[in-house]
C-alpha positions as MATLAB code, in Angstrom:
seq = 'MKRFGSMRFFLLALLLPALGPCLCWANPGAGDQAPGRDMAQQATKGAKRWITADHSKHDALKQPFAAGPEVTKACLSCHSEAAAQFHKTIHWTWVDPSSPKDKPMGKGALTVNNYCVSIHANEPRCTSCHAGYGWKDNTFDFTDVTKVDCLVCHEQTGTYKKHPAGAGNPAKEPVVFPGDGIEYLPPEWNKVAQSVGRPNRENCGVCHFYGGGGDMVKHGDLDSSMAKPNKALDVHMGTDGKNFDCTRCHTTTAHQVAGRIYSTPAAKERKTLVQDDLTPRITCESCHTSKPHKEGVKANDHTDKVACQTCHISEFARALPTKMRWDWSTAGKKKDGKPYKEKGPLGPPSYDTQKGNFTWAKNVKPEYFWYNGTIDAVSLKDAIDPTRPVALNWPVGRPEDPNSRIAPFKVHTGKQPYDTVNKTMLVPHLFGPPGSDAYWAKYDWKLAFASGMKKAGLPFSGSFDFVETSYVFPTTHMVAPKEKSVACNECHTRGNGRMAGIKGVYLPGRDGNNVIAFLGWAVVLGSLAGVLLHGLGRVITSRKKEG';
ca = [
      33.449  -48.396   95.930;
      35.571  -49.532   98.603;
      34.804  -53.418   97.788;
      35.039  -52.894   93.849;
      38.548  -51.458   94.754;
      39.586  -54.628   97.213;
      38.595  -56.808   94.183;
      40.088  -55.237   91.441;
      43.639  -55.315   94.155;
      42.516  -59.040   94.666;
      41.944  -60.594   91.022;
      45.602  -58.201   90.638;
      46.900  -60.367   93.100;
      46.572  -63.317   91.727;
      47.115  -62.224   87.672;
      50.442  -61.023   88.199;
      52.461  -63.889   88.955;
      50.833  -65.856   85.631;
      50.696  -63.003   83.925;
      54.554  -62.418   85.036;
      56.646  -64.277   82.728;
      54.501  -62.851   79.491;
      55.082  -59.015   80.514;
      56.355  -57.431   78.148;
      58.319  -53.523   79.366;
      59.854  -51.508   76.871;
      63.951  -51.446   75.669;
      66.006  -50.564   78.909;
      67.632  -48.522   76.363;
      65.078  -47.107   74.905;
      64.449  -43.418   73.048;
      68.085  -40.850   72.687;
      66.012  -38.500   75.213;
      66.345  -40.639   78.034;
      66.395  -38.102   81.267;
      69.414  -40.234   82.334;
      70.958  -39.919   78.949;
      70.897  -35.844   78.795;
      72.573  -35.828   81.568;
      75.429  -37.952   81.146;
      76.168  -36.077   77.778;
      76.107  -32.766   79.899;
      78.094  -34.351   81.955;
      80.792  -35.334   80.099;
      80.495  -32.913   76.830;
      84.015  -30.604   75.850;
      86.536  -33.451   76.036;
      89.530  -31.472   75.151;
      91.261  -30.071   78.968;
      93.880  -27.407   77.912;
      97.610  -27.427   79.484;
      99.306  -24.455   81.256;
     102.739  -26.018   80.600;
     105.177  -27.485   78.155;
     107.285  -29.757   79.893;
     110.119  -29.966   76.812;
     110.477  -25.984   77.782;
     111.678  -26.923   81.345;
     115.351  -26.932   81.968;
     114.564  -29.222   84.752;
     114.062  -31.585   82.555;
     116.547  -31.173   79.964;
     119.465  -32.116   81.897;
     120.886  -35.630   81.674;
     119.376  -38.513   83.475;
     120.958  -41.876   84.064;
     117.732  -43.255   85.889;
     114.221  -42.876   87.463;
     114.933  -41.410   90.549;
     117.071  -38.307   89.246;
     114.030  -37.612   86.627;
     111.811  -38.332   89.774;
     114.259  -35.339   91.546;
     113.547  -32.968   88.690;
     109.874  -33.117   88.679;
     109.358  -32.447   92.188;
     111.332  -29.472   91.622;
     108.258  -28.133   90.998;
     105.405  -30.816   92.201;
     106.805  -30.278   95.391;
     103.610  -32.396   97.268;
     103.434  -34.591   94.160;
     104.938  -37.893   96.433;
     104.159  -36.802   99.552;
     100.451  -36.882   98.035;
     101.145  -40.526   95.492;
     102.667  -41.849   99.219;
      99.198  -42.111  100.487;
      97.596  -44.265   97.874;
      97.436  -48.075   97.457;
      98.838  -47.351   93.671;
     102.061  -46.777   95.689;
     101.110  -49.294   98.781;
      99.201  -52.156   97.110;
      97.386  -52.098  101.113;
      93.913  -50.647  101.319;
      94.825  -47.819  103.688;
      90.642  -48.625  105.559;
      91.261  -52.319  105.891;
      91.479  -53.447  109.697;
      95.083  -53.045  111.172;
      94.717  -56.557  111.822;
      94.080  -57.443  108.757;
      95.466  -55.391  106.282;
      93.789  -56.068  102.560;
      96.109  -55.430   99.233;
      98.764  -57.304   96.945;
     101.504  -55.603   98.894;
      99.755  -57.332  102.842;
      99.091  -60.841  103.316;
      95.375  -61.546  101.139;
      96.053  -64.441   98.651;
      94.390  -64.885   94.882;
      94.357  -67.618   92.623;
      95.949  -66.649   90.005;
     100.064  -65.473   90.592;
      98.695  -66.484   94.366;
     101.185  -63.957   96.393;
     103.866  -61.071   95.521;
     105.872  -61.999   98.773;
     109.695  -63.776   98.101;
     108.018  -62.357   94.117;
     108.589  -59.096   94.367;
     111.267  -58.226   91.132;
     108.487  -59.692   88.797;
     105.411  -58.809   90.631;
     106.670  -55.417   91.081;
     107.089  -54.706   87.300;
     103.205  -53.227   87.590;
     104.708  -50.903   90.892;
     104.799  -47.174   89.798;
     107.962  -46.859   91.583;
     111.765  -47.736   91.526;
     112.928  -50.518   93.248;
     110.565  -52.520   95.121;
     112.662  -56.098   95.053;
     112.335  -56.972   99.051;
     110.533  -56.065  101.799;
     113.785  -54.269  102.467;
     112.706  -51.415  100.270;
     111.963  -47.164  101.778;
     108.161  -46.755  100.868;
     109.233  -43.080  102.592;
     111.551  -42.329   99.306;
     109.975  -39.974   97.035;
     112.597  -40.227   94.544;
     111.675  -44.089   94.603;
     107.868  -43.053   92.681;
     107.553  -43.730   88.989;
     106.087  -40.526   87.966;
     106.448  -41.050   84.288;
     104.900  -44.721   83.734;
     101.416  -42.330   84.526;
     102.177  -39.397   82.409;
     104.501  -39.712   79.740;
     103.483  -39.876   76.280;
     105.702  -40.930   73.715;
     104.572  -44.672   74.288;
     108.044  -46.191   74.571;
     108.478  -45.922   78.310;
     108.588  -49.361   79.628;
     109.729  -51.220   82.593;
     111.767  -54.584   82.790;
     109.131  -57.507   83.361;
     111.787  -58.543   86.282;
     113.279  -55.558   87.030;
     111.238  -54.906   90.245;
     109.904  -51.936   88.667;
     113.005  -50.100   86.717;
     113.690  -49.812   83.137;
     116.343  -51.944   81.482;
     119.981  -50.278   82.020;
     120.847  -51.339   78.668;
     119.232  -53.563   76.001;
     118.038  -56.964   77.013;
     115.946  -59.861   75.623;
     113.083  -60.713   78.295;
     113.095  -64.864   78.270;
     109.812  -64.811   79.269;
     108.346  -63.453   76.046;
     111.003  -62.687   73.967;
     111.165  -58.901   73.239;
     113.377  -57.017   74.206;
     113.996  -54.328   76.539;
     116.086  -51.163   75.700;
     116.564  -47.825   78.592;
     114.677  -45.731   77.770;
     115.334  -42.046   75.952;
     115.162  -40.527   78.991;
     114.775  -36.647   78.381;
     112.396  -37.890   75.377;
     110.183  -39.495   77.691;
     110.311  -36.409   80.881;
     109.401  -33.965   78.608;
     106.689  -35.636   77.358;
     104.437  -36.140   80.168;
     100.621  -35.130   80.361;
      97.356  -36.385   81.993;
      97.526  -39.800   81.687;
      95.774  -41.564   78.986;
      94.683  -45.500   79.299;
      97.692  -46.524   77.767;
      99.355  -45.395   80.903;
      96.398  -47.295   82.990;
      96.799  -50.416   80.322;
     100.282  -51.176   80.878;
      99.275  -52.355   84.287;
      95.457  -53.450   84.506;
      95.612  -54.268   80.875;
      98.272  -57.237   81.926;
      97.265  -57.954   85.645;
      97.729  -61.292   87.148;
     100.795  -62.157   84.707;
      99.244  -61.334   81.366;
      97.072  -59.557   78.641;
      93.414  -61.428   79.291;
      94.443  -63.171   82.691;
      92.828  -61.598   85.418;
      89.645  -59.230   85.168;
      87.717  -60.477   81.614;
      86.317  -56.926   81.254;
      90.306  -55.294   81.144;
      92.724  -56.271   78.516;
      94.673  -55.135   75.482;
      91.102  -55.119   72.972;
      90.396  -51.916   75.808;
      93.942  -49.816   73.968;
      91.669  -48.834   70.718;
      87.835  -50.418   71.434;
      85.165  -49.478   69.165;
      82.012  -48.697   70.903;
      80.277  -52.369   70.131;
      83.259  -53.452   72.648;
      82.673  -50.177   74.594;
      79.979  -47.219   74.169;
      81.914  -45.664   76.754;
      85.820  -46.206   75.249;
      85.539  -46.736   72.241;
      87.222  -44.769   69.434;
      84.403  -44.669   66.920;
      82.018  -43.171   69.718;
      82.651  -41.049   72.747;
      86.880  -42.633   73.234;
      86.653  -41.880   76.549;
      89.900  -42.242   78.855;
      89.784  -44.431   81.851;
      90.655  -40.591   84.214;
      86.841  -39.624   82.570;
      85.212  -42.053   84.883;
      88.042  -42.776   87.363;
      88.256  -39.116   88.628;
      92.132  -38.565   90.831;
      91.755  -36.160   93.832;
      95.546  -35.358   95.149;
      96.250  -38.488   93.925;
      93.696  -40.647   94.701;
      92.202  -42.516   92.093;
      88.712  -43.597   92.165;
      87.844  -47.079   91.960;
      87.283  -49.783   94.010;
      89.821  -49.902   97.301;
      88.999  -53.636   98.575;
      87.123  -52.675  101.896;
      86.566  -49.494  100.448;
      83.924  -48.879   98.618;
      84.454  -47.662   95.386;
      81.596  -44.663   96.059;
      79.783  -44.307  100.062;
      77.828  -42.182   98.398;
      75.358  -42.386   95.242;
      75.724  -39.112   94.040;
      74.961  -37.885   90.827;
      76.238  -34.783   89.466;
      73.522  -32.625   89.997;
      73.368  -33.211   93.376;
      77.212  -32.147   93.401;
      79.459  -31.128   90.044;
      82.428  -32.362   92.142;
      81.510  -35.835   92.968;
      83.707  -38.886   91.423;
      82.079  -39.834   87.978;
      83.024  -43.731   88.786;
      79.403  -44.725   89.896;
      76.893  -44.823   87.124;
      74.275  -42.734   88.664;
      77.257  -39.851   88.746;
      76.415  -39.333   85.328;
      73.590  -40.862   84.123;
      71.096  -40.430   87.247;
      69.279  -43.063   89.301;
      66.158  -42.753   86.721;
      68.538  -42.949   83.406;
      65.550  -44.269   80.980;
      62.581  -42.461   79.994;
      59.533  -41.697   82.032;
      57.488  -44.693   82.545;
      60.556  -47.429   81.454;
      60.026  -50.447   84.049;
      63.922  -50.830   83.612;
      63.854  -47.086   86.180;
      61.945  -49.090   89.044;
      65.409  -51.395   88.958;
      67.743  -49.081   89.778;
      67.685  -49.641   93.758;
      67.926  -53.203   93.302;
      69.960  -53.953   90.368;
      73.350  -52.673   88.768;
      73.227  -50.881   86.189;
      76.133  -53.117   84.582;
      73.833  -56.210   84.705;
      72.012  -54.811   82.695;
      74.386  -53.322   79.810;
      77.265  -56.189   80.183;
      75.885  -59.116   79.224;
      79.527  -60.748   78.159;
      83.049  -59.783   78.895;
      85.594  -60.825   77.261;
      83.910  -60.600   74.028;
      87.055  -60.049   71.689;
      89.699  -61.719   73.507;
      89.613  -64.711   75.777;
      89.739  -64.220   79.729;
      91.815  -66.620   82.022;
      88.791  -68.190   83.888;
      90.533  -71.367   85.777;
      94.386  -71.806   86.572;
      95.730  -75.820   88.208;
      98.187  -75.429   90.338;
      98.377  -78.365   91.084;
      99.572  -79.946   87.704;
     103.085  -77.789   87.045;
     106.592  -79.167   86.748;
     106.377  -81.945   84.174;
     108.248  -81.870   81.486;
     109.234  -82.716   77.493;
     112.607  -84.602   77.062;
     113.318  -83.038   80.991;
     112.578  -79.145   79.948;
     109.577  -77.631   80.547;
     107.705  -76.276   77.401;
     103.852  -75.525   76.597;
     100.407  -76.178   74.937;
      98.546  -74.182   72.644;
      94.736  -74.173   73.515;
      91.755  -74.027   71.190;
      91.576  -70.545   71.979;
      95.498  -69.201   71.378;
      96.684  -69.242   74.878;
      98.259  -72.117   76.732;
      96.165  -74.556   78.358;
      99.105  -75.989   79.902;
     102.854  -74.490   80.702;
     105.150  -76.048   83.168;
     105.921  -73.160   85.269;
     102.027  -72.610   86.286;
     100.207  -75.713   85.406;
      97.016  -76.021   83.303;
      94.947  -72.859   82.508;
      91.086  -72.666   80.591;
      90.312  -69.972   78.458;
      86.471  -68.790   77.182;
      85.794  -65.694   75.531;
      82.096  -64.352   75.787;
      81.358  -65.337   79.213;
      78.217  -64.472   80.956;
      78.788  -62.851   84.380;
      78.003  -64.610   87.556;
      75.722  -61.995   89.829;
      75.954  -61.496   93.587;
      75.015  -59.160   95.909;
      77.292  -55.973   96.087;
      77.863  -53.156   98.159;
      81.129  -51.813   96.728;
      83.325  -53.776   99.217;
      85.137  -57.240   98.907;
      86.129  -59.193  101.443;
      88.889  -61.842  101.812;
      90.794  -64.934  103.393;
      93.850  -63.738  104.937;
      97.279  -65.380  104.372;
      96.108  -66.586  108.775;
      93.277  -67.160  108.361;
      92.547  -71.156  108.765;
      90.369  -72.804  105.843;
      88.136  -75.452  105.187;
      90.077  -77.572  102.843;
      87.277  -80.101  102.669;
      85.445  -77.835  100.548;
      86.205  -75.127   98.078;
      87.380  -72.028   99.369;
      86.118  -68.733   98.623;
      89.277  -66.640   98.331;
      87.574  -63.355   98.187;
      83.985  -62.889   98.297;
      81.619  -59.597   97.617;
      80.071  -57.995  100.369;
      76.099  -57.268  100.022;
      72.701  -58.393  101.152;
      69.467  -57.610   99.560;
      68.009  -55.619  102.545;
      70.981  -52.764  102.383;
      69.840  -50.355  101.111;
      73.527  -49.812   99.357;
      73.625  -52.918   97.770;
      72.908  -54.103   93.959;
      72.319  -57.005   92.459;
      76.126  -56.780   90.320;
      78.195  -58.591   87.889;
      81.341  -60.805   88.338;
      83.882  -62.972   86.780;
      84.264  -66.216   88.730;
      87.669  -67.337   88.770;
      88.212  -70.986   90.346;
      92.481  -72.299   90.778;
      93.672  -75.455   92.763;
      96.452  -73.574   94.557;
      98.623  -74.866   97.573;
      97.675  -74.661  101.102;
      99.704  -76.306  104.346;
      98.067  -79.321  105.218;
      98.628  -79.147  109.609;
      98.206  -75.098  109.814;
      95.111  -75.410  107.006;
      96.749  -72.172  105.775;
      97.339  -70.839  102.080;
     100.906  -71.169  101.136;
     102.825  -68.644   99.356;
     105.084  -70.336   96.652;
     109.272  -68.551   95.965;
     108.427  -68.822   91.999;
     111.225  -66.084   90.551;
     114.377  -66.380   91.823;
     117.581  -67.216   89.928;
     118.943  -70.241   88.762;
     120.345  -71.859   91.982;
     117.618  -70.264   94.397;
     114.924  -72.113   96.267;
     112.286  -71.003   93.720;
     109.660  -73.018   92.359;
     111.041  -72.013   88.648;
     114.313  -72.263   89.019;
     114.313  -76.382   90.919;
     110.822  -77.305   90.353;
     110.396  -77.730   93.942;
     107.312  -76.675   95.618;
     108.417  -78.044   99.269;
     111.748  -75.356   98.746;
     109.733  -72.999   96.823;
     106.696  -73.244   99.704;
     109.516  -72.914  102.615;
     111.506  -69.702  101.228;
     107.856  -68.333  100.429;
     106.573  -68.478  104.151;
     109.576  -67.340  105.000;
     109.281  -64.299  102.876;
     106.036  -63.663  104.199;
     106.973  -64.154  107.967;
     104.933  -66.822  108.282;
     105.056  -70.986  109.901;
     105.227  -73.922  107.337;
     105.103  -77.369  108.932;
     106.289  -78.376  105.249;
     103.455  -80.299  104.956;
     101.064  -79.060  101.580;
      97.913  -80.128   99.229;
      96.315  -78.128   96.857;
      92.590  -76.968   97.513;
      89.906  -76.090   95.279;
      89.138  -72.205   95.019;
      87.151  -69.142   93.883;
      88.097  -65.853   93.281;
      86.341  -62.984   91.902;
      86.404  -60.039   90.382;
      83.301  -56.767   89.555;
      82.867  -56.397   86.063;
      82.045  -52.833   85.020;
      83.748  -51.801   81.676;
      82.477  -53.204   78.328;
      79.388  -51.608   78.733;
      77.283  -53.406   75.707;
      75.531  -50.527   73.247;
      71.920  -50.284   74.502;
      70.711  -52.965   71.953;
      72.251  -55.603   73.004;
      71.335  -55.227   77.059;
      70.105  -57.988   78.412;
      67.078  -58.965   77.555;
      64.002  -58.945   80.212;
      63.180  -63.068   80.019;
      66.861  -63.508   80.624;
      66.421  -62.571   84.141;
      62.211  -62.991   84.342;
      62.320  -66.727   84.129;
      62.282  -69.877   85.858;
      65.010  -72.365   85.659;
      68.739  -71.661   84.196;
      67.755  -68.329   83.898;
      70.350  -65.139   84.965;
      68.822  -64.894   88.932;
      69.146  -68.457   89.391;
      70.968  -68.424   92.442;
      69.845  -64.939   93.375;
      68.214  -64.542   96.765;
      66.112  -62.325   99.027;
      63.985  -60.863   96.041;
      61.231  -61.475   94.369;
      60.893  -61.506   90.370;
      57.756  -61.807   88.498;
      58.328  -64.552   86.097;
      61.535  -66.142   87.835;
      59.028  -66.667   91.596;
      55.856  -67.957   91.916;
      52.872  -70.038   93.472;
      51.618  -72.800   91.938;
      48.072  -72.663   93.284;
      48.286  -69.043   93.077;
      48.915  -69.162   89.209;
      46.957  -71.143   88.479;
      44.153  -69.007   90.006;
      45.048  -66.610   88.217;
      45.215  -68.259   85.000;
      41.219  -69.613   85.373;
      40.396  -65.778   86.421;
      42.220  -65.238   83.359;
      40.338  -67.657   81.211;
      37.420  -66.784   82.996;
      37.221  -63.501   82.685;
      37.580  -64.030   78.893;
      34.842  -66.364   78.246;
      32.684  -64.489   80.104;
      33.389  -61.345   77.719;
      33.276  -64.031   74.941;
      29.689  -65.433   76.359;
      28.553  -61.581   77.511;
      29.514  -60.387   73.591;
      27.686  -63.171   72.252;
      24.639  -62.767   74.252;
      24.656  -58.921   72.866;
      24.626  -59.825   69.533;
      21.780  -62.769   69.666;
      19.502  -60.251   71.452;
      19.871  -57.096   68.793;
      19.694  -60.377   65.944;
      15.772  -60.954   67.643;
      14.869  -57.030   68.158;
      15.990  -56.340   64.905;
      13.546  -59.692   63.517;
];
């Protein structure tokens, strides 16, 4: 029996490489009674939350207000610790508090991207998405509790808007912003202050849907279509489905919002609510567990190496196009001496004098990398190699790391400036008033780089060129219905499959040895021939006996 068992194992080893592409596994989402589905339903039931305060009845919010900091003072008269808590978060500092002191990471530090490049020298425009008032340059007082903008995250009227170039402040009087042609009005301070409640997706979306300079620019899986999606676009946030707000998954403790924070993973442990009912719901396993499918479904065996998003977000930008490339080197062209824009085939501009050429795309397949939840990045102090495309950031992970999974990403490419002498990326001063050294004021790159690098406290040699770059964004939203999940043969296939670039793991159907595969098929065909001959022999023998 032992010898026979060894032979069976040998035959199985021969057969698997040959049959790998033919193996048909059950639908990863099969069955409504899958344990992970039941667990998720239990974890997220009871969406309605009660309130214990009607802010319209608070005398502190009935006084006349002339500016945001006055409202914040009123808020702090009850919520005395809120600003101190918020000051410790990345939403306030724009710097990852866990990043190394010699290499701080975040928009407020020395990291650089390939869409808007850097906030340095451009603060009044960039900080219109900051949850604070008045960050217009490096003199901003991050210790001032009255500078915290409580309203942008908590007001519920939907009427509170910051001025796009107001350094985080709303308009003081009605004004049309030239960049979008929209009129911005001063807030009805008492009305918005008395409306406050738990953040909803509109509060989060006012910045996160429009990051990188506008709608659809940055993430690919977060844009204005996610304000009121249907469940075909996102099964969790669909208004005709679960209708989750952002805070259902991005749970919060003392204003620390669970989520990706550069060098700090969104979750350091892959705990489920079964193990710890206070764990953040930021990972899929939090609600669905590491065995989300029915017993015996092959997809349960993937969760130690494959992120859930890899199978369940087959494409991003499914409703609106997303920006996939930004070429700054072509900026500055004019028609009849004036800046202009050209509309692209998908609607958004394909060229803008201020910013250069763009490439947009819809229904984009992600690219895949090993990912342990952290992102590393190039600093403005780091030397680069301009003879090859520069990865400005990249996922950290490796096959042998138990915390790493194969995960989907949007990869945004670009062409942007670098210092040809110092071999470092450059910061352009883009936004500024007429007569300033800002690029959009004079369209002089050299002046813009000198001003931007000075504001960042970094040297500029005076010599510059443009280099190809890439920048990654984890793809975690726009989770499709299970019927639209990635089919097995899209990964388990030779040639140009989704996993073509993934190394360090054996994939049946993609990987194999031609000799073993040939022997495996020989065994299969030989076995089939043996069965047929045996059956034929039995038929002939039985007829002879009957004769």
